[in-house]
PDB file of C-alpha atoms in Angstrom:
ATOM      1  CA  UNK A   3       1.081 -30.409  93.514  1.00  0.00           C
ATOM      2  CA  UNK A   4       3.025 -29.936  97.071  1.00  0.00           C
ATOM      3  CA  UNK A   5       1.361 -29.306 100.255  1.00  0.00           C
ATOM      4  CA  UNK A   6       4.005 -26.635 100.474  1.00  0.00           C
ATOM      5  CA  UNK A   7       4.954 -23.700  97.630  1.00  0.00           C
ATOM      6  CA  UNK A   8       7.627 -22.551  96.858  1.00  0.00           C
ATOM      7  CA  UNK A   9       9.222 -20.188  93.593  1.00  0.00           C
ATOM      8  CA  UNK A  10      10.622 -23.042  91.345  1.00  0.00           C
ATOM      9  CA  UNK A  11      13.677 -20.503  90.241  1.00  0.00           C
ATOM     10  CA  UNK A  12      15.777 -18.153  91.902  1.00  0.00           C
ATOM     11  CA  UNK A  13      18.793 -16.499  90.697  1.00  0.00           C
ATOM     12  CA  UNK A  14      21.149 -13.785  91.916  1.00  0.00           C
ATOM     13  CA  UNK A  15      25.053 -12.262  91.523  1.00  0.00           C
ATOM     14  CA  UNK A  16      27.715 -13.844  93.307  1.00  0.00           C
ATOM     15  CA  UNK A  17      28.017 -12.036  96.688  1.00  0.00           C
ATOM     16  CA  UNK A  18      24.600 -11.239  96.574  1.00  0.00           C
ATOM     17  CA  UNK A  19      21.618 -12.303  99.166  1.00  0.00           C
ATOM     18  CA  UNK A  20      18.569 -13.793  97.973  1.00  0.00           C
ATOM     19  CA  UNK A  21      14.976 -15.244  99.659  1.00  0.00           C
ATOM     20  CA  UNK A  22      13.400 -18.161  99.005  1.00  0.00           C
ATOM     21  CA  UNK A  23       9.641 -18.829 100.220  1.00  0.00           C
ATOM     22  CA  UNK A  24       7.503 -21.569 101.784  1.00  0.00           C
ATOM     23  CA  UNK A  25       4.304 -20.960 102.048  1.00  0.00           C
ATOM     24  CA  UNK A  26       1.253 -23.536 103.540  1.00  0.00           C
ATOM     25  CA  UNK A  27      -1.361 -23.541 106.100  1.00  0.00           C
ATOM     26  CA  UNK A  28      -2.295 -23.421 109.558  1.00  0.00           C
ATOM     27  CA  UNK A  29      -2.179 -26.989 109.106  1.00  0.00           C
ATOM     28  CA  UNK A  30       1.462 -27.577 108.560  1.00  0.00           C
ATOM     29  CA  UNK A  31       3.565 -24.621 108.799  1.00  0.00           C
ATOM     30  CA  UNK A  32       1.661 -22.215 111.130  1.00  0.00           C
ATOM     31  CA  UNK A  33       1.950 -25.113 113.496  1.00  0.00           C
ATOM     32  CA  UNK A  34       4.941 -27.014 113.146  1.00  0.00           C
ATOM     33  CA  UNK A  35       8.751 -26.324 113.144  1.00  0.00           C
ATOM     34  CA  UNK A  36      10.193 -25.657 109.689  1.00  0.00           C
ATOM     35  CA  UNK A  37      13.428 -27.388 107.896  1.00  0.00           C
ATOM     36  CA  UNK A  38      15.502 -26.629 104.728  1.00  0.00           C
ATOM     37  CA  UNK A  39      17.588 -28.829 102.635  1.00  0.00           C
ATOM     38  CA  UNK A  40      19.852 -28.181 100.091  1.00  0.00           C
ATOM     39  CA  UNK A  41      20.442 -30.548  97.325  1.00  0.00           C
ATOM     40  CA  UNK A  42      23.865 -29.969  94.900  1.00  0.00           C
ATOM     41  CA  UNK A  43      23.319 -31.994  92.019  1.00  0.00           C
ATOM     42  CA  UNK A  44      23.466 -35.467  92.210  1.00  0.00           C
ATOM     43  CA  UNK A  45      23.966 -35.619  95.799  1.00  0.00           C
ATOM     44  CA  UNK A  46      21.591 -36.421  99.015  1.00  0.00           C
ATOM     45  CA  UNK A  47      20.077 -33.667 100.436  1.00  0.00           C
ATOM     46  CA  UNK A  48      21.609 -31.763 103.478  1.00  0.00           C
ATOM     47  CA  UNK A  49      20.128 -30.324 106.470  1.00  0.00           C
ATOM     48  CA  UNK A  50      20.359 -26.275 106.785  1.00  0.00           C
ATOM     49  CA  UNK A  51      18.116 -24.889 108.879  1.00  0.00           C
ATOM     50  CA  UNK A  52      15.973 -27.012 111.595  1.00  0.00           C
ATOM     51  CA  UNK A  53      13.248 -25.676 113.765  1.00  0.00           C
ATOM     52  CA  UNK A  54      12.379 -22.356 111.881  1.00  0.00           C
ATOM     53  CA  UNK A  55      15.640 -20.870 112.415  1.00  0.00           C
ATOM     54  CA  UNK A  56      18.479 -23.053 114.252  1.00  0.00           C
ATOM     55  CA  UNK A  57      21.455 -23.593 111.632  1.00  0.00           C
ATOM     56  CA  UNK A  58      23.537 -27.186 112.673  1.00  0.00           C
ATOM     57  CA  UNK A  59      27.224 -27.138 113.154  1.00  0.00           C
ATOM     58  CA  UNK A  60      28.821 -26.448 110.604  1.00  0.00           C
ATOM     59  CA  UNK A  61      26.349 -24.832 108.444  1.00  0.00           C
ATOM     60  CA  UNK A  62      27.652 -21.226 108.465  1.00  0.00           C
ATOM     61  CA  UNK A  63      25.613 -18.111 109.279  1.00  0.00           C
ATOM     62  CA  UNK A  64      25.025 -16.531 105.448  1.00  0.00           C
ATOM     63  CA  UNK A  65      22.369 -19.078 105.844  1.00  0.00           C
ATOM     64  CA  UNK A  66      19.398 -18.529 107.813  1.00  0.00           C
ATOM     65  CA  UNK A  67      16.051 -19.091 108.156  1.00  0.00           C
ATOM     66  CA  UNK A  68      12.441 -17.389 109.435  1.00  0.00           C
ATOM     67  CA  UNK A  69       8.737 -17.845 109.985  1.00  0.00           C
ATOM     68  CA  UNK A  70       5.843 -15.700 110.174  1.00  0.00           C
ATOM     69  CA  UNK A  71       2.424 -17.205 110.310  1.00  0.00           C
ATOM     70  CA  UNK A  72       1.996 -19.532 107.561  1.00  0.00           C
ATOM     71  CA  UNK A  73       4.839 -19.128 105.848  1.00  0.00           C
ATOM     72  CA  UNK A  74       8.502 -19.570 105.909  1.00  0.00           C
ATOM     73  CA  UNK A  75      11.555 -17.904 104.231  1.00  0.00           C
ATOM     74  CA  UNK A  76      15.381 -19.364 103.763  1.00  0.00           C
ATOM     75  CA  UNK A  77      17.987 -16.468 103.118  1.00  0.00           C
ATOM     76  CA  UNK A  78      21.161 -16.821 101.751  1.00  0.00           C
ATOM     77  CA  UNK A  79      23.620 -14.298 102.009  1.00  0.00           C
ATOM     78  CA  UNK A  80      27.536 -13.444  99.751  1.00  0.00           C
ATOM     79  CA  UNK A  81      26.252 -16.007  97.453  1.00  0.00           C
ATOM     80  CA  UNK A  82      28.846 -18.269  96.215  1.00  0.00           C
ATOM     81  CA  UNK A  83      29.054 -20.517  92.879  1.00  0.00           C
ATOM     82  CA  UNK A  84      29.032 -23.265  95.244  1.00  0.00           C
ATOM     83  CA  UNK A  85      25.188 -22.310  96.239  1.00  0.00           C
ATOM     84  CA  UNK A  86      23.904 -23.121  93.563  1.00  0.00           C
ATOM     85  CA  UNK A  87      21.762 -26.142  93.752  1.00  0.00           C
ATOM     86  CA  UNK A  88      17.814 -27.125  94.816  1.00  0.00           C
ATOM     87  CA  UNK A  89      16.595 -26.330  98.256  1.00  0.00           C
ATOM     88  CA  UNK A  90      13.492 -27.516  99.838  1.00  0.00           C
ATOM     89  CA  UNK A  91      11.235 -26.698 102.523  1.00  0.00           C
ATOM     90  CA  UNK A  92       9.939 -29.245 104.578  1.00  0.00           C
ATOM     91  CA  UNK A  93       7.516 -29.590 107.813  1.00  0.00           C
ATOM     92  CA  UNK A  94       4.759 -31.687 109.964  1.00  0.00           C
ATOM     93  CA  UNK A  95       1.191 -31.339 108.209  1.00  0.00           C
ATOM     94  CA  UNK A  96      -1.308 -32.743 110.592  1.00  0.00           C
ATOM     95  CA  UNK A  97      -4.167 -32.403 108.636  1.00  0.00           C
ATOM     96  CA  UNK A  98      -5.934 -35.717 107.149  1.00  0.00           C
ATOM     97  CA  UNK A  99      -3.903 -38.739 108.303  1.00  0.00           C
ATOM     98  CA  UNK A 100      -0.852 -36.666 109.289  1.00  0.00           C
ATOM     99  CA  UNK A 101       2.122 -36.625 106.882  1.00  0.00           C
ATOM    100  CA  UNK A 102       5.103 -35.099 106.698  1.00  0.00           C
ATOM    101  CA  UNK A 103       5.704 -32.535 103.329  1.00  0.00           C
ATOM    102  CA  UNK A 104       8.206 -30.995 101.341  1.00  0.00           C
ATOM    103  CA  UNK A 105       7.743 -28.091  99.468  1.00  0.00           C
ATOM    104  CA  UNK A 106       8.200 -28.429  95.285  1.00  0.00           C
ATOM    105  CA  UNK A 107      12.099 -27.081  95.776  1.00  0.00           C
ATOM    106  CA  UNK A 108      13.721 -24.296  94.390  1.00  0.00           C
ATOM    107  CA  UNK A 109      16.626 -24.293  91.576  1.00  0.00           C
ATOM    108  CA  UNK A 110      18.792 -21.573  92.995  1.00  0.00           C
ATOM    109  CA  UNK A 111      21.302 -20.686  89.900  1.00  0.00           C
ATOM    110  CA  UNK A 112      24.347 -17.881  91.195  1.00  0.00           C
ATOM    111  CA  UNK A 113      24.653 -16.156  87.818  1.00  0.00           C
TER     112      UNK A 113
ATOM    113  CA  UNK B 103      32.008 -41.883 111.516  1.00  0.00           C
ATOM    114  CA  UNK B 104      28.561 -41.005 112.042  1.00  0.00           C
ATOM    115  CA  UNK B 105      26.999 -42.154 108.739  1.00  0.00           C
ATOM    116  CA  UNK B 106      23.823 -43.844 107.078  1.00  0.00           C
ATOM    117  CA  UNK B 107      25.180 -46.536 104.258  1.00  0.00           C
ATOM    118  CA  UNK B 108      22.609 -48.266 102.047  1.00  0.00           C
ATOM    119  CA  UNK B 109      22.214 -50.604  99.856  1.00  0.00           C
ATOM    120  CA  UNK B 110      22.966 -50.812  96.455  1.00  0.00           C
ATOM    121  CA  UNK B 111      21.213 -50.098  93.454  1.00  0.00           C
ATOM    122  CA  UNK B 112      18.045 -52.577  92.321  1.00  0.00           C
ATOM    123  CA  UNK B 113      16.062 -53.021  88.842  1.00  0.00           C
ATOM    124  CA  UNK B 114      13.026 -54.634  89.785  1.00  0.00           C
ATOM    125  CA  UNK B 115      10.528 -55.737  87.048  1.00  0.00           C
ATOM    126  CA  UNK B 116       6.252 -54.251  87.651  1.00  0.00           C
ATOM    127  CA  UNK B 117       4.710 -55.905  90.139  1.00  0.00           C
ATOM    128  CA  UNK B 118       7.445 -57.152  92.299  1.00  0.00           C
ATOM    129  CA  UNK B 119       8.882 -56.035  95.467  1.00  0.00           C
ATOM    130  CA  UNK B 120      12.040 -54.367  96.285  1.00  0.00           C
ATOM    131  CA  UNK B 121      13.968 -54.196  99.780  1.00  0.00           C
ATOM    132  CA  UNK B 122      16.561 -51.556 100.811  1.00  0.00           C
ATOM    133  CA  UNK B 123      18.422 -51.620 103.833  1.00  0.00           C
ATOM    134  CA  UNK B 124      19.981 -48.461 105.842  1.00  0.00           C
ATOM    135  CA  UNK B 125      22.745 -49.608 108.348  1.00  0.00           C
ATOM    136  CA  UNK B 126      23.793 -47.381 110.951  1.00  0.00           C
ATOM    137  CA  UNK B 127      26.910 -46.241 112.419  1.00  0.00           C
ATOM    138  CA  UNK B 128      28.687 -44.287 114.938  1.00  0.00           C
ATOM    139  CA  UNK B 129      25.782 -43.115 117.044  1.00  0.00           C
ATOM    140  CA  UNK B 130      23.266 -44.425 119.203  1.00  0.00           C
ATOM    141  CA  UNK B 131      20.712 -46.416 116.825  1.00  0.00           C
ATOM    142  CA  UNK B 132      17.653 -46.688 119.264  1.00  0.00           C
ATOM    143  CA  UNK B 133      18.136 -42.946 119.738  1.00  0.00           C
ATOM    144  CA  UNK B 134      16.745 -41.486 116.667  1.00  0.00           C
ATOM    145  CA  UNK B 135      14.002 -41.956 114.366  1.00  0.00           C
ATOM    146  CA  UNK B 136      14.415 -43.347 110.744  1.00  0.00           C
ATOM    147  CA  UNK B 137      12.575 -41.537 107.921  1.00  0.00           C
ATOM    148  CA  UNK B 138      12.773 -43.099 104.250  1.00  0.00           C
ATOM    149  CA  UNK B 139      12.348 -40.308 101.454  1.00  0.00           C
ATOM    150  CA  UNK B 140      12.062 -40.728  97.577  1.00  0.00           C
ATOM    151  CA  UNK B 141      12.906 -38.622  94.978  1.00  0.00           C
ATOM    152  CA  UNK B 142      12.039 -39.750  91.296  1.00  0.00           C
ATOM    153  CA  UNK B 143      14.626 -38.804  88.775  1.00  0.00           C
ATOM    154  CA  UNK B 144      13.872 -34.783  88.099  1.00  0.00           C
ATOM    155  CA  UNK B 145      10.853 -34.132  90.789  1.00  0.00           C
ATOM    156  CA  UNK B 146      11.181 -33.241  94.262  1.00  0.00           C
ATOM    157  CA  UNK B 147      11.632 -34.968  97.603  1.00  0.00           C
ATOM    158  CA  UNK B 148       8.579 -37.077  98.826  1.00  0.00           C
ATOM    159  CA  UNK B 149       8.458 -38.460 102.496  1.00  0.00           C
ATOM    160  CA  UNK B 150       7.123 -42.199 102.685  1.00  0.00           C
ATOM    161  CA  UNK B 151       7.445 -43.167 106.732  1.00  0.00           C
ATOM    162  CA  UNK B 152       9.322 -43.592 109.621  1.00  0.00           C
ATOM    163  CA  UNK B 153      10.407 -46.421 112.212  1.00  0.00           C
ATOM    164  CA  UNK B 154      11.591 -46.185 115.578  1.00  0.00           C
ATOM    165  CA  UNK B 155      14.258 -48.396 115.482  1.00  0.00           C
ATOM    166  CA  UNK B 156      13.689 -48.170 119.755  1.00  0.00           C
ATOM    167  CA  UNK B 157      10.409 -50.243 119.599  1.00  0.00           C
ATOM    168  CA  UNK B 158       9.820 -50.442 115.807  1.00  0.00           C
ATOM    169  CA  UNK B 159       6.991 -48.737 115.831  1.00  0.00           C
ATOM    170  CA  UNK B 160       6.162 -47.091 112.242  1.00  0.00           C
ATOM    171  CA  UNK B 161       4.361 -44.301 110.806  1.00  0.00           C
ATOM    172  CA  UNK B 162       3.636 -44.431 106.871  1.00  0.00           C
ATOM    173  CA  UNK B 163       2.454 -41.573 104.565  1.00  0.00           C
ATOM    174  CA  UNK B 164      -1.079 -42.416 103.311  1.00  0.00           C
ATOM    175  CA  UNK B 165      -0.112 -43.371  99.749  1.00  0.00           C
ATOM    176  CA  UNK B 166       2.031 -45.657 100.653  1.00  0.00           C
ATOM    177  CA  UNK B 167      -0.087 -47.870 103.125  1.00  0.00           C
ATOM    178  CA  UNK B 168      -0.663 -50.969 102.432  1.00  0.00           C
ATOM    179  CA  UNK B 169       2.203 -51.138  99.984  1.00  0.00           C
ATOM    180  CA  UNK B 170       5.414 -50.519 101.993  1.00  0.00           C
ATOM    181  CA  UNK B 171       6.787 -52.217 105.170  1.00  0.00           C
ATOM    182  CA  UNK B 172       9.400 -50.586 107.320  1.00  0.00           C
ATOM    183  CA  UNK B 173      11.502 -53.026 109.685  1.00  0.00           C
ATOM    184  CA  UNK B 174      14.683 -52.866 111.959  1.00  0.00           C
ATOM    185  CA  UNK B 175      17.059 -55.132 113.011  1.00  0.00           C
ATOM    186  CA  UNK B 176      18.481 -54.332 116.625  1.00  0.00           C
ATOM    187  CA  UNK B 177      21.499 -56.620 116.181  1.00  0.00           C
ATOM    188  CA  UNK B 178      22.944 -54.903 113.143  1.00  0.00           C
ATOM    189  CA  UNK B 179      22.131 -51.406 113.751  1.00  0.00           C
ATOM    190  CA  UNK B 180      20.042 -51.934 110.642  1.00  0.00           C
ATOM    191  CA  UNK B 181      16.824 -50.360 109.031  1.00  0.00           C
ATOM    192  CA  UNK B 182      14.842 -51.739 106.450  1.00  0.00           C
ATOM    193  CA  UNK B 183      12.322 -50.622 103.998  1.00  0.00           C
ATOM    194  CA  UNK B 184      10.226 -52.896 101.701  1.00  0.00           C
ATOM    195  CA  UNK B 185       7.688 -51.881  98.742  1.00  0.00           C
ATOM    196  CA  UNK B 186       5.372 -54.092  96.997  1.00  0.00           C
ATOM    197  CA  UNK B 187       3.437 -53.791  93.848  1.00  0.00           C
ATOM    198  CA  UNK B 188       5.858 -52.187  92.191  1.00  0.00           C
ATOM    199  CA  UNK B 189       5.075 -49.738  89.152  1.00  0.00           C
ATOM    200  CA  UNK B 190       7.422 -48.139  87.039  1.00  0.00           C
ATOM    201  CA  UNK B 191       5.909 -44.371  88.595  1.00  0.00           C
ATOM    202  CA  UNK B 192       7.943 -46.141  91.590  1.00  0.00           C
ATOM    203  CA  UNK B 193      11.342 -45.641  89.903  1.00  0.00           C
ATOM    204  CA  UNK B 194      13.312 -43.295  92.339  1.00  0.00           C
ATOM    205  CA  UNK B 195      16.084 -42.901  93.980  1.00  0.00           C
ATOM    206  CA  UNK B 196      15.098 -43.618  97.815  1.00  0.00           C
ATOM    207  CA  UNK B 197      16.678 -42.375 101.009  1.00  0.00           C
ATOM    208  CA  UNK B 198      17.168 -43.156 104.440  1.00  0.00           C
ATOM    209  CA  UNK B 199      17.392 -40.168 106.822  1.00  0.00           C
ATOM    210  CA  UNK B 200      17.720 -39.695 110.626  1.00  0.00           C
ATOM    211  CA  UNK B 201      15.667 -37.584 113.138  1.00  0.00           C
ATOM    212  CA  UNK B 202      14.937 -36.916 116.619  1.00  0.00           C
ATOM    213  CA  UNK B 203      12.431 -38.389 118.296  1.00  0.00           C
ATOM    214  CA  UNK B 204       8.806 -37.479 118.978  1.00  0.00           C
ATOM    215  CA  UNK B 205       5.885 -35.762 117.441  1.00  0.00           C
ATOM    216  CA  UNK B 206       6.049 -34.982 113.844  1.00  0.00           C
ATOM    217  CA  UNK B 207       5.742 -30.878 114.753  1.00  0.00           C
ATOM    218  CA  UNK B 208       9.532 -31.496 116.016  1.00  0.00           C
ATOM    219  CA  UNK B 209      10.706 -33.739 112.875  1.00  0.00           C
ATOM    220  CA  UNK B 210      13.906 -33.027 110.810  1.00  0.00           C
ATOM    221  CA  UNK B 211      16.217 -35.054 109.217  1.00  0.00           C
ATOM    222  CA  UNK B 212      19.935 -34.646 110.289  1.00  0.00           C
ATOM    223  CA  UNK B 213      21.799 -36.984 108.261  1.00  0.00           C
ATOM    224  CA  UNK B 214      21.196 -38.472 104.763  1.00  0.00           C
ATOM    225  CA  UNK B 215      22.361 -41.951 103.479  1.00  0.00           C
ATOM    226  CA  UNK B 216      23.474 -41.784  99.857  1.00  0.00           C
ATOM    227  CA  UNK B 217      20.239 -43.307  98.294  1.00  0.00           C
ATOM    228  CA  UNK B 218      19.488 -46.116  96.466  1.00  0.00           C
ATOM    229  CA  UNK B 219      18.372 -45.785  92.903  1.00  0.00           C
ATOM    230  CA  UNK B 220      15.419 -48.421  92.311  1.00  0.00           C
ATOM    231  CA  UNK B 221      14.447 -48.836  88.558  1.00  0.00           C
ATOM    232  CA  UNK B 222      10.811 -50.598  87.652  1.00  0.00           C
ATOM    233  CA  UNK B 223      11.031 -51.768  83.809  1.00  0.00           C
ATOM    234  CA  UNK B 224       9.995 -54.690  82.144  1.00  0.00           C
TER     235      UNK B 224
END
């Protein structure tokens, strides 16, 4: 069970947006900056969104990402086959020991 | 190119130890923070520790004390990462990742090596 939830599916329609959620505690992500990674199958997983809502160069702008209180959301905008893989949520928790935690992921499938 | 390689794939039998190495290249090693991450085949991404490859200082997840050991070699640009007592809920593929420095509230991990599948049968 992850510190962190998150939906385990998504799905949407090619050139569609969808949101996926991240929710904790005041512990880890009411305090802490929030990442996402997405995962294609079979491959490492990739940084998309660092500190809440900063995207790196070269990930482009139909991804972004939020935070309100103890939660976080990724969106994903003009979906493209090519999306379609697991993301995770990840951030500090400082409660108990400290530890950093992922969220479960989320299978995003572009129907 | 800017890049995390590791080593290759182990099959390790219970109760032994494995050691995978994460070599650096084309930045700055002492700059950023190493993270290892695991990922057992169909489950999610677990985080197991970090070294400072500055002063080698580490930082392992709870579960994992006592059982792993994360080193660095200077010279080679070179990170290590060593688990004991292996069981076969230890079969994963692990990962080496980069991240800035500092407290955890400021952690994220830039750049992935490929990751080394470890399997744990008798």
């Amino acid at each position: 069970q992850s510190v962190l939830t998150q939906p385990p599916s998504v799905s949407a329609a090619p050139g569609q947006k969808v949101t996926i959620s991240c929710s904790g505690s005041s512990s880890n992500i009411g305090n802490n900056y929030v990442s996402w990674y997405q995962q294609l199958p079979g491959t490492a997983p990739k940084l998309l969104i660092y500190d809440n809502n900063k995207r790196p160069s070269g990930i482009p702008d139909r991804f972004s990402g939020s935070k309100s209180g103890t939660s976080a959301t990724l969106g994903i905008t003009g979906l493209q086959t090519g999306d379609e893989a697991d993301y995770y949520c990840g951030t500090w928790d400082s409660s108990l020991s400290g530890n950093w935690v992922f969220g479960g992921g989320t299978k995003l499938t572009v129907l | 190119q800017v890049q995390l390689m590791q080593s290759g794939a182990e099959v390790k039998k219970p109760g032994a130890s494995v050691k995978v190495s994460c070599k650096a290249s084309g930045y700055t090693f002492t700059s950023y923070y190493i993270h290892w991450v695991r990922q057992a085949p169909g489950q999610g991404l677990e985080w197991m520790g970090i070294i400072n490859p500055s002063g080698g200082s580490t930082n392992y997840a709870q579960k994992f004390q006592g059982r792993v050991t994360m080193t660095r070699d200077t010279s080679t640009s070179t990170v290590y990462m060593e688990l004991s007592s292996l069981r076969s809920e230890d079969t994963a593929v692990y990962y080496c990742a980069r991240g800035p420095g500092g407290g955890g509230g400021y952690w994220y991990f830039d750049l992935w090596g490929r990751g080394t599948l470890v399997t744990v049968s008798s």
